[in-house]
Tab-separated table of C-alpha atoms in Angstrom:
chain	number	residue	atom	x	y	z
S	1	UNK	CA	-33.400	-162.267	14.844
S	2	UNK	CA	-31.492	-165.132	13.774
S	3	UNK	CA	-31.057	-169.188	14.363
S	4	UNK	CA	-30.313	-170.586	17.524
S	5	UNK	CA	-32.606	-168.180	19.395
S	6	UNK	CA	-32.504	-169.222	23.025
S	7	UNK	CA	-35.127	-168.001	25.394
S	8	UNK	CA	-34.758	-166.458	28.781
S	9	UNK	CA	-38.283	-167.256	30.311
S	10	UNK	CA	-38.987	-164.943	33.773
S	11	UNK	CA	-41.926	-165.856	35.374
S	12	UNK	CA	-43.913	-162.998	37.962
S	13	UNK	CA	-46.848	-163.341	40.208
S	14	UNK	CA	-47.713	-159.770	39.697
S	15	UNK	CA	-46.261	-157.246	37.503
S	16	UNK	CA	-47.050	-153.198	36.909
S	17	UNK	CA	-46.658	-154.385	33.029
S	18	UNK	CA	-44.110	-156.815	31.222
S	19	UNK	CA	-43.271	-154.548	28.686
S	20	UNK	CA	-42.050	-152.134	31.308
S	21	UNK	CA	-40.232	-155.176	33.363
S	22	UNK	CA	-38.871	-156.421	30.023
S	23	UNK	CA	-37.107	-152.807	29.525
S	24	UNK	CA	-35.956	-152.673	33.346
S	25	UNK	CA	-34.385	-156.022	32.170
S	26	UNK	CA	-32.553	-154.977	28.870
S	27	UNK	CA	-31.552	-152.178	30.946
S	28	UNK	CA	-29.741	-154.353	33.301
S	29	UNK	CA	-27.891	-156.719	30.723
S	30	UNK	CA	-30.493	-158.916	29.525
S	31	UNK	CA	-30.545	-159.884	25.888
S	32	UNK	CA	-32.878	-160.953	22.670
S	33	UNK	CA	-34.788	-163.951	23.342
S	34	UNK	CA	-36.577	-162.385	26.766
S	35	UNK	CA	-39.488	-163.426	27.917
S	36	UNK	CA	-41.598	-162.058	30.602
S	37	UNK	CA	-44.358	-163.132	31.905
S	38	UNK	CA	-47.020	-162.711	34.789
S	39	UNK	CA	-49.960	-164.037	35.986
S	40	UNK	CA	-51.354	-160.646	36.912
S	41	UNK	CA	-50.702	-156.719	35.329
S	42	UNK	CA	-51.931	-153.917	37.444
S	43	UNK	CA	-50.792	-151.172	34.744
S	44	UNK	CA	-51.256	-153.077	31.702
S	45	UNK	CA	-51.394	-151.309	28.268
S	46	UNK	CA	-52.521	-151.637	24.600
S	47	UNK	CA	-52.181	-149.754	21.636
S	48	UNK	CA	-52.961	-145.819	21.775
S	49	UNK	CA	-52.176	-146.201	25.599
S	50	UNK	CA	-55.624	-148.136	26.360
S	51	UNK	CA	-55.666	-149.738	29.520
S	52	UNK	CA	-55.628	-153.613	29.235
S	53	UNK	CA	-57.318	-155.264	32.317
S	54	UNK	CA	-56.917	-158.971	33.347
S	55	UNK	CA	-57.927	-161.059	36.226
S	56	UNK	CA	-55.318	-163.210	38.003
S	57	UNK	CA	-54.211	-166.533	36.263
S	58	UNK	CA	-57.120	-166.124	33.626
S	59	UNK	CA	-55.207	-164.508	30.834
S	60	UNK	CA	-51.068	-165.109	29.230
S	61	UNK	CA	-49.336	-161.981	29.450
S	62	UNK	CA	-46.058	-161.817	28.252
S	63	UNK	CA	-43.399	-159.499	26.882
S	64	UNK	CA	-41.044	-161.003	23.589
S	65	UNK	CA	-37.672	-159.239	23.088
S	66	UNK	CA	-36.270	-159.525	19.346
S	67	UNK	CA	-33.361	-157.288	18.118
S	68	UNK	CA	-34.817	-154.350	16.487
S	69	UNK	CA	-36.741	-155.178	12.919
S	70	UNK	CA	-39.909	-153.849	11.678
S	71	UNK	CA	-42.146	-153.559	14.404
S	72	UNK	CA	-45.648	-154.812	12.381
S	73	UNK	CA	-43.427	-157.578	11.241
S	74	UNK	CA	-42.822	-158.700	14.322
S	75	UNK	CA	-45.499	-158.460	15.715
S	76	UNK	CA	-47.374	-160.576	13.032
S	77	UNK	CA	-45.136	-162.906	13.426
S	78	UNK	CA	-46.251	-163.280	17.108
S	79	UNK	CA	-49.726	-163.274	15.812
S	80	UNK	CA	-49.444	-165.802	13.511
S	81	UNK	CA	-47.528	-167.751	16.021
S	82	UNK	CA	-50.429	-167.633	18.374
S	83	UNK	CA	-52.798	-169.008	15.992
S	84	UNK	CA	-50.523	-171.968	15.015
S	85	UNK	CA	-50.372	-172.361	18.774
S	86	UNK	CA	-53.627	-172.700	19.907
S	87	UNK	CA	-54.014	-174.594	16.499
S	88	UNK	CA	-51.197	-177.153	17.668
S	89	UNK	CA	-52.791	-177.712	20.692
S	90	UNK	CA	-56.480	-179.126	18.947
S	91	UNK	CA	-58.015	-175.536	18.496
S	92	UNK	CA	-59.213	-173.840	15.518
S	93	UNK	CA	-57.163	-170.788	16.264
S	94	UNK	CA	-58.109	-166.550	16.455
S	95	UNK	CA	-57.445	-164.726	12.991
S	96	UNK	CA	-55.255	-161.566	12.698
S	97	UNK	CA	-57.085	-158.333	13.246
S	98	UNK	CA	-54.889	-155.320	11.719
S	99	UNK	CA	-53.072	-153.457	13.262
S	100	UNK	CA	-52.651	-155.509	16.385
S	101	UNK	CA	-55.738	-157.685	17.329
S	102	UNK	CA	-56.259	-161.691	17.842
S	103	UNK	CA	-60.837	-162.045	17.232
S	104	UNK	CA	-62.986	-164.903	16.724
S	105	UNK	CA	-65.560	-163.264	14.344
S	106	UNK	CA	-65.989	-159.461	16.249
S	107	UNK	CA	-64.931	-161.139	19.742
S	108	UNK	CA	-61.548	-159.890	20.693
S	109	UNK	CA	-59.622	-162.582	22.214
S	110	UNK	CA	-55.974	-160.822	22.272
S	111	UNK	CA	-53.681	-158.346	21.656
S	112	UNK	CA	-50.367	-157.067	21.177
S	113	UNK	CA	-48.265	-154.021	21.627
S	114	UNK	CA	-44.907	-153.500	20.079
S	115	UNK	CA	-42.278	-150.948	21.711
S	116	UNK	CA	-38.824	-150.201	20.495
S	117	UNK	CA	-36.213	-149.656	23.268
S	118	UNK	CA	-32.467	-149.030	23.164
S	119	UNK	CA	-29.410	-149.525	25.406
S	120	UNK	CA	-26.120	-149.319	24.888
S	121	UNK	CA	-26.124	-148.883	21.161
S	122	UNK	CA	-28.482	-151.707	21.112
S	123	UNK	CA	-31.966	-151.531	19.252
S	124	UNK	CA	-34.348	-154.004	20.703
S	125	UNK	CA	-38.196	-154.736	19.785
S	126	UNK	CA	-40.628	-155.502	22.735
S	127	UNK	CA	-43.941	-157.302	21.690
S	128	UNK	CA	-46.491	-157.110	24.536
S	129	UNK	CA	-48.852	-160.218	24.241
S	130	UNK	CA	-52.363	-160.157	26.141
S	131	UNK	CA	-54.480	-162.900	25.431
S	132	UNK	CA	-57.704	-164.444	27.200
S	133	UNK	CA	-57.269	-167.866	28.409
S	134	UNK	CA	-59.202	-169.218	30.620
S	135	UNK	CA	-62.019	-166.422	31.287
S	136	UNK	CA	-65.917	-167.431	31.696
S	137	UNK	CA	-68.382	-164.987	30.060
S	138	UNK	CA	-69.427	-163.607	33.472
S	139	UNK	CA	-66.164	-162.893	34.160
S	140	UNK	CA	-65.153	-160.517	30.789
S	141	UNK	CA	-67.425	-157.453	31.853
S	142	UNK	CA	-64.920	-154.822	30.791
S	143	UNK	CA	-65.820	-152.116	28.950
S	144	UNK	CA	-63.751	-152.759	25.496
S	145	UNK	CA	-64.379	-151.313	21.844
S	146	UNK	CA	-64.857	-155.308	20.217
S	147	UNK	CA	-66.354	-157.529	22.633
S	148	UNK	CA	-64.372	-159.521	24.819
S	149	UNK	CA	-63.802	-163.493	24.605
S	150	UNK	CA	-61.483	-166.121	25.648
S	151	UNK	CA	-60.135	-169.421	24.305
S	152	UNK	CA	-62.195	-171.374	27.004
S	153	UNK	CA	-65.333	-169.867	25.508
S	154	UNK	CA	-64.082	-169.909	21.753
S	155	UNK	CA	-62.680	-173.528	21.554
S	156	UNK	CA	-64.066	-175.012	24.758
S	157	UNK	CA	-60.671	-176.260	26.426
S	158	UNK	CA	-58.761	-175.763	29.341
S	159	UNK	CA	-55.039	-174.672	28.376
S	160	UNK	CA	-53.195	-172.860	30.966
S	161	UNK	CA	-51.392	-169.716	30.375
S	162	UNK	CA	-48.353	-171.728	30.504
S	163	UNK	CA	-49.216	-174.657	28.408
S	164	UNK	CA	-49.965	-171.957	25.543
S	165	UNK	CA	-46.807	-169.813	26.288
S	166	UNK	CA	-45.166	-173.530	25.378
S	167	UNK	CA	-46.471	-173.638	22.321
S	168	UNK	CA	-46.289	-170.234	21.627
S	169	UNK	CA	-42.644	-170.402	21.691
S	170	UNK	CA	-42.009	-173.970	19.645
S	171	UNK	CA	-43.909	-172.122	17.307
S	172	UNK	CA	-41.915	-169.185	17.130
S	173	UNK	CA	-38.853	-170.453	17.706
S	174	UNK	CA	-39.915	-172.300	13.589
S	175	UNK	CA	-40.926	-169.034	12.140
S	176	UNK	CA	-37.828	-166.727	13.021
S	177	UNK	CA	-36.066	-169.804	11.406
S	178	UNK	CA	-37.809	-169.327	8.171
S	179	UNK	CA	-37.842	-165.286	7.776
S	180	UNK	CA	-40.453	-162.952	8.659
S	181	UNK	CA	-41.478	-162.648	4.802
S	182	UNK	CA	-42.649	-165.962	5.325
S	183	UNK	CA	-44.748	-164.826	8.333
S	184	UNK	CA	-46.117	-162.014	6.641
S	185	UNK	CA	-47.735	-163.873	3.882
S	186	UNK	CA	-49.348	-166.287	6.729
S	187	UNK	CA	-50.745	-163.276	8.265
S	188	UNK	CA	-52.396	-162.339	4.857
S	189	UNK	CA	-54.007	-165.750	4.968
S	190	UNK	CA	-55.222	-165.183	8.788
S	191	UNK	CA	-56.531	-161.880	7.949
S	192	UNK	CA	-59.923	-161.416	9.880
S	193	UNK	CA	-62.963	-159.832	7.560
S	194	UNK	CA	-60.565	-160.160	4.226
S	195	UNK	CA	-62.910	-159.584	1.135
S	196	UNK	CA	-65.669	-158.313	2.993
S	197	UNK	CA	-66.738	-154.668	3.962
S	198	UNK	CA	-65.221	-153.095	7.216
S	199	UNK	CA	-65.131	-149.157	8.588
S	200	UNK	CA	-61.931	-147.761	9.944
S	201	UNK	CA	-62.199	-144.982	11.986
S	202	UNK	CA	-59.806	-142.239	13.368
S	203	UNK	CA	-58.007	-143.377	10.353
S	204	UNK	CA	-54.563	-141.811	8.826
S	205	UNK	CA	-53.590	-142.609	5.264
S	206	UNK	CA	-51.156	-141.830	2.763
S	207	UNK	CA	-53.075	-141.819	-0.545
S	208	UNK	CA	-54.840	-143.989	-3.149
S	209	UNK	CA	-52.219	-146.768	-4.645
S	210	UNK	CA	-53.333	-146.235	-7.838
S	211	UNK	CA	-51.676	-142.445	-8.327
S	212	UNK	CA	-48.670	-141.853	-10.009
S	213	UNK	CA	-45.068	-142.210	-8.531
S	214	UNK	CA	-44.562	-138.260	-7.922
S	215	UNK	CA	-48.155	-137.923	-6.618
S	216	UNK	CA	-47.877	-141.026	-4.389
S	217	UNK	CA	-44.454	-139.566	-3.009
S	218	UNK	CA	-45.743	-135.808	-2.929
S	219	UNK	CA	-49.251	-136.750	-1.181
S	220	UNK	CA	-49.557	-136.426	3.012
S	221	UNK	CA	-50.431	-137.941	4.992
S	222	UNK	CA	-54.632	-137.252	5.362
S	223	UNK	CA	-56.819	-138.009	8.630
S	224	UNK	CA	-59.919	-138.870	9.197
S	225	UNK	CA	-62.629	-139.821	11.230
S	226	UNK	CA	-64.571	-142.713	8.992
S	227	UNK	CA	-63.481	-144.842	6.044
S	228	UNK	CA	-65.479	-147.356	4.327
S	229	UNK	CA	-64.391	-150.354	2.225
S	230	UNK	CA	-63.258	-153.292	1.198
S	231	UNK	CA	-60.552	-155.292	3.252
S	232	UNK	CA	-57.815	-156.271	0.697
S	233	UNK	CA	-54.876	-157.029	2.845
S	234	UNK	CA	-51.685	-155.223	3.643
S	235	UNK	CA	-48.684	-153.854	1.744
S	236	UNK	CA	-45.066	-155.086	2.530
S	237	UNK	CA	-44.992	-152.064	5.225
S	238	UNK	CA	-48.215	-153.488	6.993
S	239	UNK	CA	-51.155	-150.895	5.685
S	240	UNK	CA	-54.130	-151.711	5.217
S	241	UNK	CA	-55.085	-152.051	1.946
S	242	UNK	CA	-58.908	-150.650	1.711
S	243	UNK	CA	-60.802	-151.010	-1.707
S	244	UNK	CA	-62.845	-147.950	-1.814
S	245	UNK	CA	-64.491	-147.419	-5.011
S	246	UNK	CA	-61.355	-147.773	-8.077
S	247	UNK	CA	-59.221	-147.125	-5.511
S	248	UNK	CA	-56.667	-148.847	-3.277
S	249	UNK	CA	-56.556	-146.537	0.025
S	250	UNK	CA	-52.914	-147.457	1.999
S	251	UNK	CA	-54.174	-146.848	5.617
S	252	UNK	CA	-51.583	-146.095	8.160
S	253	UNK	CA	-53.258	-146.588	11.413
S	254	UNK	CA	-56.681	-146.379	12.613
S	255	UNK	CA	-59.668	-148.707	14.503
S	256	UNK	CA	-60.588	-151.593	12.084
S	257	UNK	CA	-64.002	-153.101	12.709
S	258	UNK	CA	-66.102	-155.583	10.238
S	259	UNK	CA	-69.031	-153.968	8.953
S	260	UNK	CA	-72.443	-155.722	7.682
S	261	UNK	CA	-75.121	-155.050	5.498
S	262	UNK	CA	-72.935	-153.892	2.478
């Protein structure tokens, strides 16, 4: 990523996913600074494979090429970039749920999905968006692991998909400007349930911070089904950083969700 970034908006009616369009696309010459984005997935995707299920012209789905950097990175840096969006438009704005989540409180409002392709000796970083715009509470009855919400619900307005794409990408177009380092410490800020007690389960980590050099670089990786602790924030990598007792747990990957009466 660098300045000048021009973007190459495609807009669909329906799409299987915009991920998979936006690597048809690279594959046929397109370059950084892709965007694609339909009113309606029929094979959309989230992180672990989930399904991700939308109704037609309620929800922004877009795909975001960058050249190939660290993928949490830049994908924070399209989180954060949402939340200044629907900030810059009058809205309070969703905080950042690690790894990959945009909630108001436990209501899940977004996501992303990052994918590294390459063609042609090129390295290239898709970040799948999927955020809820315009939804009424009837109409979010899928089955989902946080409940789902929308920014009609959250903020009561009426943005269109393409009034926040807008946005989206002034914001952007500001942060890649100023360095992702400067993005990651903004996601830090916009950390959802920082401080308090949260549970991550089908967790993998690497070890307690706290051990010495050799141990820290000797230790595997461990896995897990349950993890309780205190949300701290993330390292430079993007692990969680999980008070648990004296120690400082690095978590890898694994299902984040707040948890009360601790």
């Amino acid at each position: 990523m660098g300045m000048g970034l021009r973007w190459d908006v495609r807009r669909y009616d329906v799409l299987d996913s915009t991920n998979l369009e936006a690597r048809r696309l690279l594959a046929r010459g397109a370059r950084e600074g892709l965007v694609v984005t339909a009113a309606h997935q029929t094979a959309g995707r989230g992180r672990m494979d989930r399904s991700w299920l939308d109704r037609p012209g309620k929800s922004l789905l877009a795909s975001l090429v960058f050249r190939k950097k660290d993928p949490f990175a830049v994908a924070a840096l399209v989180a954060v970039s949402v939340r200044a969006a629907v900030r810059s438009l009058g809205g309070e704005g969703p905080l950042c749920k690690w790894p990959n989540d945009l909630v108001y409180g436990k209501r899940k409002v977004g996501g992303l999905l990052a994918e590294s392709f390459r063609h042609q000796g090129t390295d290239f970083l898709i970040v799948g968006l999927g955020l809820n715009v315009g939804y009424l509470p009837e109409e979010l009855n899928f089955f989902a692991r946080l409940p789902p919400t929308s920014l009609l619900i959250e903020e009561g307005k009426s943005w269109s998909a393409e009034e926040i794409l807008h946005a989206l990408l002034c914001e952007l177009e500001g942060r890649i400007r100023e360095g992702l380092r400067d993005s990651m410490e903004e996601y830090q800020t916009n950390m959802a349930y920082r401080g308090y007690w949260v549970v991550v389960e089908n967790y993998v980590i690497k070890g307690p911070a706290g051990e010495g050099r050799e141990e820290q670089e000797s230790s595997l990786a461990r896995d897990g089904t349950r993890l309780e602790g205190i949300l701290a924030g993330v390292d430079e990598s993007g692990n969680l950083l999980l008070e648990v007792g004296k120690n400082t747990i690095s978590v890898v990957a694994g299902d984040l969700s707040p948890l009360h009466g601790k």
